[in-house]
mmCIF file of C-alpha atoms in Angstrom:
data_model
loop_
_atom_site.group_PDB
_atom_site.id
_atom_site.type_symbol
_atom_site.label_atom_id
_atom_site.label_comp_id
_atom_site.label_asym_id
_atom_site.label_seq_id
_atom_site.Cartn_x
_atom_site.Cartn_y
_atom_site.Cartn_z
ATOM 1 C CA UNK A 1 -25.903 -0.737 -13.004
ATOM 2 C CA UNK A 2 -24.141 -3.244 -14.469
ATOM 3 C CA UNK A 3 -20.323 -4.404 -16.309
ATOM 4 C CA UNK A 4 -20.731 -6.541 -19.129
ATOM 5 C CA UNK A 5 -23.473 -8.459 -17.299
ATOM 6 C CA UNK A 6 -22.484 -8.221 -14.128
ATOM 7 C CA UNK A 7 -24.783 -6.987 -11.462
ATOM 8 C CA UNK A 8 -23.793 -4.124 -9.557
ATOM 9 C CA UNK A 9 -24.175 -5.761 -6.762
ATOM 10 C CA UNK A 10 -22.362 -8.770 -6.888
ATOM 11 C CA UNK A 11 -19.531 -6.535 -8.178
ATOM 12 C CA UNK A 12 -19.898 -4.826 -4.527
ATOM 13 C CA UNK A 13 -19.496 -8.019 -2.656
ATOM 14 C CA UNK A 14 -16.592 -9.388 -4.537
ATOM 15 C CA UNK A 15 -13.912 -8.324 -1.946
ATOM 16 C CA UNK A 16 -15.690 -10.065 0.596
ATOM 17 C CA UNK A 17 -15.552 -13.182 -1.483
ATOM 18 C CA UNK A 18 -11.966 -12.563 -2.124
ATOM 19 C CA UNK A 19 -10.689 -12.333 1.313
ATOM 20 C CA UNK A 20 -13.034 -15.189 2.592
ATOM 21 C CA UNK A 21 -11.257 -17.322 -0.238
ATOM 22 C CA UNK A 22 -7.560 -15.786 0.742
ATOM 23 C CA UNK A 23 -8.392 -16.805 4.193
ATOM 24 C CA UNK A 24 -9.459 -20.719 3.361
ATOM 25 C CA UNK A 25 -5.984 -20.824 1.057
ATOM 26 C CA UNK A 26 -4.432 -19.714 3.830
ATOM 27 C CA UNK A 27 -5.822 -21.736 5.996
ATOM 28 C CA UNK A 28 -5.531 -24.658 3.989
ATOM 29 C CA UNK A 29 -1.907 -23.990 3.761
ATOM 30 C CA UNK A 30 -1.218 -23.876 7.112
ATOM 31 C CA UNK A 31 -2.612 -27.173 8.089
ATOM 32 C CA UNK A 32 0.519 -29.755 7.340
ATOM 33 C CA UNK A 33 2.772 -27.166 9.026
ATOM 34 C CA UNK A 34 0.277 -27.063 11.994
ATOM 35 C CA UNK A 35 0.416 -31.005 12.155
ATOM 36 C CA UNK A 36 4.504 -31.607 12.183
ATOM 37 C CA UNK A 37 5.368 -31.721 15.923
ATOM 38 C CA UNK A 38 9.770 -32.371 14.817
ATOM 39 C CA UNK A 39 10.552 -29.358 17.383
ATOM 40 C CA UNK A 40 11.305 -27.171 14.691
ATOM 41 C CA UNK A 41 9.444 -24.290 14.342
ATOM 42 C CA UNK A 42 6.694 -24.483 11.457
ATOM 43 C CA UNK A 43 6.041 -22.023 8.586
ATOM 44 C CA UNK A 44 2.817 -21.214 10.378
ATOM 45 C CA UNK A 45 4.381 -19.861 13.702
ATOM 46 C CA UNK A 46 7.457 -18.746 11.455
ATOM 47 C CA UNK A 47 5.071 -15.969 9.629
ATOM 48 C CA UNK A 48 1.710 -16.525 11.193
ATOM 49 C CA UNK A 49 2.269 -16.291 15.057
ATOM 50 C CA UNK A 50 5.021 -13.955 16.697
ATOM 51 C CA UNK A 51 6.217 -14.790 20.346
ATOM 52 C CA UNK A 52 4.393 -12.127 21.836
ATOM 53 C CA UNK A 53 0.822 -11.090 21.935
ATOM 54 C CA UNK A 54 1.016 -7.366 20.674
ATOM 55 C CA UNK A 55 3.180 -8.742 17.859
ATOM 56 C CA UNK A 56 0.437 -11.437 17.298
ATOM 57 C CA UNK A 57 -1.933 -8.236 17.475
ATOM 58 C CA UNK A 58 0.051 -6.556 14.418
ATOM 59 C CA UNK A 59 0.805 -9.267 12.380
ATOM 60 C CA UNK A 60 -3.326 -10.129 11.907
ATOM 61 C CA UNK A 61 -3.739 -6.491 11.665
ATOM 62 C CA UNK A 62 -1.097 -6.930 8.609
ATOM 63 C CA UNK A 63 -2.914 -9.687 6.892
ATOM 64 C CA UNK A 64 -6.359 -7.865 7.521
ATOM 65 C CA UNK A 65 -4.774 -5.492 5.329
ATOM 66 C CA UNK A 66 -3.471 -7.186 2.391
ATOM 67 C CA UNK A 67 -6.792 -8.894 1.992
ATOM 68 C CA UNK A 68 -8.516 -5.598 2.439
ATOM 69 C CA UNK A 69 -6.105 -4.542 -0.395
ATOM 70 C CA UNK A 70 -6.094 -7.107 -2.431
ATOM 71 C CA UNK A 71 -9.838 -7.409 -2.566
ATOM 72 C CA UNK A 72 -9.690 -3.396 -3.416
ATOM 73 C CA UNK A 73 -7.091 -3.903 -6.549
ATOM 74 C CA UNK A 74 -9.505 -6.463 -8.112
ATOM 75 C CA UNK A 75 -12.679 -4.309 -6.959
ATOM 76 C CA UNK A 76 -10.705 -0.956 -8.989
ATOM 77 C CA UNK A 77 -9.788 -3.083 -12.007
ATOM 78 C CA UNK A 78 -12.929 -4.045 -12.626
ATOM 79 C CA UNK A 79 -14.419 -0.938 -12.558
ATOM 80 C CA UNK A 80 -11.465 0.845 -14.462
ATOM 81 C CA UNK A 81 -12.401 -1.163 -17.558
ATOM 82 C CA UNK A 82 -12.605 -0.343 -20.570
ATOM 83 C CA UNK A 83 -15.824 -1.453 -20.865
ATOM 84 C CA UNK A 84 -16.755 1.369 -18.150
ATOM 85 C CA UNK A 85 -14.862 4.537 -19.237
ATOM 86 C CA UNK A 86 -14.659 4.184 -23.076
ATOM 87 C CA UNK A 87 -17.163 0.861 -24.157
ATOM 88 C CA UNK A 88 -16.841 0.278 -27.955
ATOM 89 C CA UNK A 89 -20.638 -0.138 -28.477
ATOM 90 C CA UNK A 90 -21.765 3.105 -26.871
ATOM 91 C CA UNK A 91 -19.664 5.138 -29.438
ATOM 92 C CA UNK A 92 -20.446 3.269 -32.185
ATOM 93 C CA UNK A 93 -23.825 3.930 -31.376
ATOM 94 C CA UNK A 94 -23.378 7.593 -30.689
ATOM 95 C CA UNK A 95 -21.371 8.117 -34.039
ATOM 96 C CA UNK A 96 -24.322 6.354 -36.052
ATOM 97 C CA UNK A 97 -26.812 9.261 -34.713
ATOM 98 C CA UNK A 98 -24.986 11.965 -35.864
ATOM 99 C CA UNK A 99 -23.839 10.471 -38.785
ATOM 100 C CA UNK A 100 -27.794 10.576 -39.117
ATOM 101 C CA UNK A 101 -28.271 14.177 -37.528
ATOM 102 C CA UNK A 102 -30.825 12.282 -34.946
ATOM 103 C CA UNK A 103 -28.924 14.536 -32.109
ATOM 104 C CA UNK A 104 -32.170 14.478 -29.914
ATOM 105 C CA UNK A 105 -31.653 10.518 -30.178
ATOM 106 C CA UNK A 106 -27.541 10.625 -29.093
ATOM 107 C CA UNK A 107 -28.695 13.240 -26.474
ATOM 108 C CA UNK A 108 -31.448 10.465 -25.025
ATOM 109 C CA UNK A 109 -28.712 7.270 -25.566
ATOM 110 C CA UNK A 110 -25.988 9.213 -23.668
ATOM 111 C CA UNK A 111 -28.087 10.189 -20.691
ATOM 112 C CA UNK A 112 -28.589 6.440 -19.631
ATOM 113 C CA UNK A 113 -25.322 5.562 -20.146
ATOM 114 C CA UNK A 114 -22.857 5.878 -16.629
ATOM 115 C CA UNK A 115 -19.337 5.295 -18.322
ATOM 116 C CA UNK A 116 -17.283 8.275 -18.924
ATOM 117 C CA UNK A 117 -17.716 8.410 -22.522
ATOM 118 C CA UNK A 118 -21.524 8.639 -22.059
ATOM 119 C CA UNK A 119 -21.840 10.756 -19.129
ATOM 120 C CA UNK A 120 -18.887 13.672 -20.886
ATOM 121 C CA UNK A 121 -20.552 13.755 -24.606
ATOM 122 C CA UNK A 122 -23.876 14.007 -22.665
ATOM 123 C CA UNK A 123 -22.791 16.876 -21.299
ATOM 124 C CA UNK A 124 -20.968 17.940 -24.721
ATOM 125 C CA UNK A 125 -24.311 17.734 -26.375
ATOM 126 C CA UNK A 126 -26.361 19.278 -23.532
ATOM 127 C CA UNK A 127 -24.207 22.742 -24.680
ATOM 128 C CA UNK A 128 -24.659 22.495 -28.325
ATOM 129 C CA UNK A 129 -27.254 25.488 -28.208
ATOM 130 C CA UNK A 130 -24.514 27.997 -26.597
ATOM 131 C CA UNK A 131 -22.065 27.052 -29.476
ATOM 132 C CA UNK A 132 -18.584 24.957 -30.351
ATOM 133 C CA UNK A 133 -16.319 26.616 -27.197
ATOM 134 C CA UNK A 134 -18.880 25.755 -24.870
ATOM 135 C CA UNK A 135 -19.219 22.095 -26.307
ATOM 136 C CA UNK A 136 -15.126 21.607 -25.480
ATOM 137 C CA UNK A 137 -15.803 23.470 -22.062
ATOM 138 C CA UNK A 138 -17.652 20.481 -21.063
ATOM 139 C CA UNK A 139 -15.901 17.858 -22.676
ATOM 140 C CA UNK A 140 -13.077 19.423 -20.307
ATOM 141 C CA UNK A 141 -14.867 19.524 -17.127
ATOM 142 C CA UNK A 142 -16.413 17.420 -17.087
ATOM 143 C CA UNK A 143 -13.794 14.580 -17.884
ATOM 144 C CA UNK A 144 -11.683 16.678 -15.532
ATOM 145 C CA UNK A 145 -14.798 15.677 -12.887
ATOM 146 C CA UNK A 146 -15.049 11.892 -13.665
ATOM 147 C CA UNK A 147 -11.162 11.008 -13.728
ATOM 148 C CA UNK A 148 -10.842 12.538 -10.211
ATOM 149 C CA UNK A 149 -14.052 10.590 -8.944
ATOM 150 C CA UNK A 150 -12.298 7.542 -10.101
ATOM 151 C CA UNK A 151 -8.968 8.589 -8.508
ATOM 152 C CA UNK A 152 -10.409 9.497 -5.017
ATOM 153 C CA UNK A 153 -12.032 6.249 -4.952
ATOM 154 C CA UNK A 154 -8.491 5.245 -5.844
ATOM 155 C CA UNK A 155 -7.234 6.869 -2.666
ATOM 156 C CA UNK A 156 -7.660 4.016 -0.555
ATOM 157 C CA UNK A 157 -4.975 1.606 -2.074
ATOM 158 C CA UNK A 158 -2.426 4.336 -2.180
ATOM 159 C CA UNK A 159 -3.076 4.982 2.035
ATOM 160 C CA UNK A 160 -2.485 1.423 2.763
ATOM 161 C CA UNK A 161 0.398 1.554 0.643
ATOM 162 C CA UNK A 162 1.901 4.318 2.871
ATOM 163 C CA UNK A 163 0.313 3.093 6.397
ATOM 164 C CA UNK A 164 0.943 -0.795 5.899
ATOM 165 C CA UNK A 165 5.192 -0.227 5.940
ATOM 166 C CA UNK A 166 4.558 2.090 9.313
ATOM 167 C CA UNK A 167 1.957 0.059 11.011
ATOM 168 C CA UNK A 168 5.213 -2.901 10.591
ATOM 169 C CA UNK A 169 7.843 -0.278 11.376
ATOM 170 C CA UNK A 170 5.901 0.040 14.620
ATOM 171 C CA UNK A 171 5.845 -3.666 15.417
ATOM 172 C CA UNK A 172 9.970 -3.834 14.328
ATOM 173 C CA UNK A 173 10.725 -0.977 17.049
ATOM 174 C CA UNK A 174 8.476 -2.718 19.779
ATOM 175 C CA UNK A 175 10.386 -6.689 18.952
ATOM 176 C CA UNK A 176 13.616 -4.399 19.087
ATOM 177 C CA UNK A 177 12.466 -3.051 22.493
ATOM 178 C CA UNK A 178 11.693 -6.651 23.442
ATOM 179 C CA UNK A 179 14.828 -8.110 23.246
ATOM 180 C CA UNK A 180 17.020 -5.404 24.092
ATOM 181 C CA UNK A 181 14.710 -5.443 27.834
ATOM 182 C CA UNK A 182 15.598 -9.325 27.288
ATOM 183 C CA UNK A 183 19.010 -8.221 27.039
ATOM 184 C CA UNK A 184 18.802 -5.947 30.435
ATOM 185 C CA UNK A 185 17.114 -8.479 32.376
ATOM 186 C CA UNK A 186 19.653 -11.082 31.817
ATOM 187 C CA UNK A 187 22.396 -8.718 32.452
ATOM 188 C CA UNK A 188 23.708 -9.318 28.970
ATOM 189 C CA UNK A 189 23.424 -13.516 29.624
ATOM 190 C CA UNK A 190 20.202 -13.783 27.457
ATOM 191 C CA UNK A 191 20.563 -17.298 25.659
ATOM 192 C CA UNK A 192 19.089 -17.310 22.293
ATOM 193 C CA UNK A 193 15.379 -18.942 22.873
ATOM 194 C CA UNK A 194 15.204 -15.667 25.268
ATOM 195 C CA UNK A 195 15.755 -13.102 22.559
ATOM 196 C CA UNK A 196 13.701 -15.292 19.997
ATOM 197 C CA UNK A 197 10.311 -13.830 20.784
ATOM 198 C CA UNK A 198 11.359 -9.932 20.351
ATOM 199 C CA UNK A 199 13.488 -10.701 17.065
ATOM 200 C CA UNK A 200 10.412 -12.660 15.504
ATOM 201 C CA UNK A 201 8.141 -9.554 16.250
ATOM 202 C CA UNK A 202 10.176 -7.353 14.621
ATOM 203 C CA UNK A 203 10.714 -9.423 11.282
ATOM 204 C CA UNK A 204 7.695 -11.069 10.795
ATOM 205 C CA UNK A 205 5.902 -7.304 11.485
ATOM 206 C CA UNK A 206 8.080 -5.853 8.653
ATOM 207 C CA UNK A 207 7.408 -8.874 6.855
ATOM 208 C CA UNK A 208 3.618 -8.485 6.423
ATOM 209 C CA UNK A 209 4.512 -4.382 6.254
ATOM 210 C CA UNK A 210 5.953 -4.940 3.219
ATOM 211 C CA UNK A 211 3.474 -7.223 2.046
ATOM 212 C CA UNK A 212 0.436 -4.893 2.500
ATOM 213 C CA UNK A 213 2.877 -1.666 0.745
ATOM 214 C CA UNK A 214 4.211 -2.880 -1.731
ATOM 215 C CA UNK A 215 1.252 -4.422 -3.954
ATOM 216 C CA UNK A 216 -1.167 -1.455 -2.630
ATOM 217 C CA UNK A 217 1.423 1.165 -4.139
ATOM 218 C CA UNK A 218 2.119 -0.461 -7.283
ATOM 219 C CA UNK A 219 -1.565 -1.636 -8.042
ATOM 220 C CA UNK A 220 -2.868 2.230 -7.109
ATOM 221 C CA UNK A 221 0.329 3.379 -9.872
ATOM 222 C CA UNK A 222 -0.744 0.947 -12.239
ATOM 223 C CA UNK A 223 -4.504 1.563 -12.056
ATOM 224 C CA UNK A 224 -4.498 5.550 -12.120
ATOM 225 C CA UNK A 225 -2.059 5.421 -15.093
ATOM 226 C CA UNK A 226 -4.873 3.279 -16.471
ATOM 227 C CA UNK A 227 -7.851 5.506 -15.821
ATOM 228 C CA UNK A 228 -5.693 8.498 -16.885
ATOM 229 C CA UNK A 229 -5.123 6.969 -20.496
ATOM 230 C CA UNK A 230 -8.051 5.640 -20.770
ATOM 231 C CA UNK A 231 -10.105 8.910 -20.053
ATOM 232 C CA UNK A 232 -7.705 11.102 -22.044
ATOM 233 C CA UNK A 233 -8.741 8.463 -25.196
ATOM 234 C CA UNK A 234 -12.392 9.038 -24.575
ATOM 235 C CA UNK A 235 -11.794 12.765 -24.859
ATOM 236 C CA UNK A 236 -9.911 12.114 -28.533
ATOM 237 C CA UNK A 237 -13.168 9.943 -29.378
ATOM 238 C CA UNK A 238 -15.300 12.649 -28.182
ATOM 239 C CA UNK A 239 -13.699 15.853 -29.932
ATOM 240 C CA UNK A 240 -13.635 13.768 -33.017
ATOM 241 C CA UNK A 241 -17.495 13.095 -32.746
ATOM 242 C CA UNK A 242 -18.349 16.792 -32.079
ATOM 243 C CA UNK A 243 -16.258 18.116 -34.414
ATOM 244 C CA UNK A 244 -18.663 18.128 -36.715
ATOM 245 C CA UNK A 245 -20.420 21.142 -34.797
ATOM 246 C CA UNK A 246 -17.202 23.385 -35.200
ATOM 247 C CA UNK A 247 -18.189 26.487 -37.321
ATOM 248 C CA UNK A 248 -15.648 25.736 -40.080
ATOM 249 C CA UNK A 249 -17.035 22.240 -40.538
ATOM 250 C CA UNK A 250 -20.929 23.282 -40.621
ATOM 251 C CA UNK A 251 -20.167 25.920 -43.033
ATOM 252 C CA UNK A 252 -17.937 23.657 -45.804
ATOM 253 C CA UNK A 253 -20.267 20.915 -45.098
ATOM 254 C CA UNK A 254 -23.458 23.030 -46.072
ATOM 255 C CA UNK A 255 -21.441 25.169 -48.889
ATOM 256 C CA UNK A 256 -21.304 28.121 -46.407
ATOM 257 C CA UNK A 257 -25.205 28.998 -46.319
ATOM 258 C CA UNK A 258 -26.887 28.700 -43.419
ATOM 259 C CA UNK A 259 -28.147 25.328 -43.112
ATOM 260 C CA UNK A 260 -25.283 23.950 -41.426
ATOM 261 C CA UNK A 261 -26.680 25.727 -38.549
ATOM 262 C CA UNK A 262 -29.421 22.803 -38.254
ATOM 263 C CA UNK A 263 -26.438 20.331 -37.372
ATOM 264 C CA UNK A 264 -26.717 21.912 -33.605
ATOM 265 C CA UNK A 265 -28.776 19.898 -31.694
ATOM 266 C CA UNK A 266 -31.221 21.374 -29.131
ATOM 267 C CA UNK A 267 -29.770 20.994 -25.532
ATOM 268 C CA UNK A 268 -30.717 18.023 -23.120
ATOM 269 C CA UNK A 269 -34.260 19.284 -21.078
#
């Protein structure tokens, strides 16, 4: 399969290609702050590498995650194109045929085409024999059946939307436990460096929380509103294109006698 000439399957290994490249930027980044050596602390250990190791452990979980989600959001909006669910060619193409009454030629140009246009007047066309109704009945379903393929698929982004924000709420409670046992220890005498390592944990954990959440929920928002317009369009192409099946339209087309009839096409073998 292919998207406007790209193979399949360098369209699955994009997202490893994105978070190797997120990790060299990253890394790249990080190398001036690794080399001061003023005593102050430097943006890498600021938001890179809490004072403890189980807050080290959740932080890289963190920015496992955003890559993992990042690399998902360009992986869905790829596929979500409208070059997959409604391409301009395929209908043109499709409208040409029955314009010309080749049906048997729409029916044969629809089954090797995967986008959602293709695949639903496929099955459309594939019903003509058992009459108008059952033509819509199929445009319906089976739409119905591609838009939640797409949206399960979906899923993902929306789950590390909601587990990102608790997997960072977890590491805020433990750097709160830390330095309130800080606190216990030292009777209440803690000085400051003491109560550093707990109080990092806990922001830079809801730091990254956020940071995984936020994008995953707004990109999984955006990109199911997108799949649901663009879906619901390729329905209004595709009633428009078999309309010309409907019984009133055969019969004022042929001057009511009973060739209209021959506009059915014969259904897919």
């Amino acid at each position: 399969m292919h998207i406007e000439g790209i193979p399949m399957s360098d369209l699955t290994y994009r997202p490893n290609r994105v978070i190797w490249l997120v990790v060299a930027i990253i890394a790249v980044a990080a190398r001036p702050a690794l080399a001061q050596d003023d005593g102050w602390t430097s943006a890498f250990e600021m938001f890179f590498w809490p004072g403890n190791r189980l807050g080290l452990i959740v932080t890289w979980l963190l920015i496992a995650l955003s890559l993992v989600s990042v690399s998902l959001t360009i992986y869905h909006v790829l596929l979500n194109r409208a070059a997959m669910i409604l391409p301009d060619d395929a209908v043109e193409a499709v409208e040409q045929l029955i314009r010309e009454r080749d049906f048997r030629g729409a029916i044969d140009l629809t089954a090797e085409d995967d986008s959602v246009f293709g695949q639903t007047m496929h099955a459309a066309l594939g019903e003509a024999s058992n009459g108008y109704g059952a033509m819509e009945r199929a445009v319906e379903e089976t739409s119905d059946l591609l838009a939640a393929r797409r949206v399960r698929k979906l899923e993902l982004l929306n789950v590390l939307g909601a587990v990102g924000p608790m997997i960072g709420l977890f590491g805020t409670v433990y750097g709160m436990i830390v330095t309130f046992q800080s606190i216990v220890e030292t009777a209440g005498t803690a000085k400051p460096d003491e109560l550093a390592a707990g109080i990092s944990t806990a922001l830079v954990t809801t730091f990254w929380g956020l940071i995984v959440g936020i994008p995953a929920i707004a990109a999984y928002a955006l990109i199911r509103t997108r799949i649901d317009a663009q879906v619901a369009e390729a329905v209004v192409v595709i009633d428009g294109l078999i309309g010309r099946f409907r019984p009133s339209s055969r019969r004022s087309s042929s001057g009511g006698g009973g060739e209209g009839d021959s506009a059915q096409p014969k259904p897919a073998e």
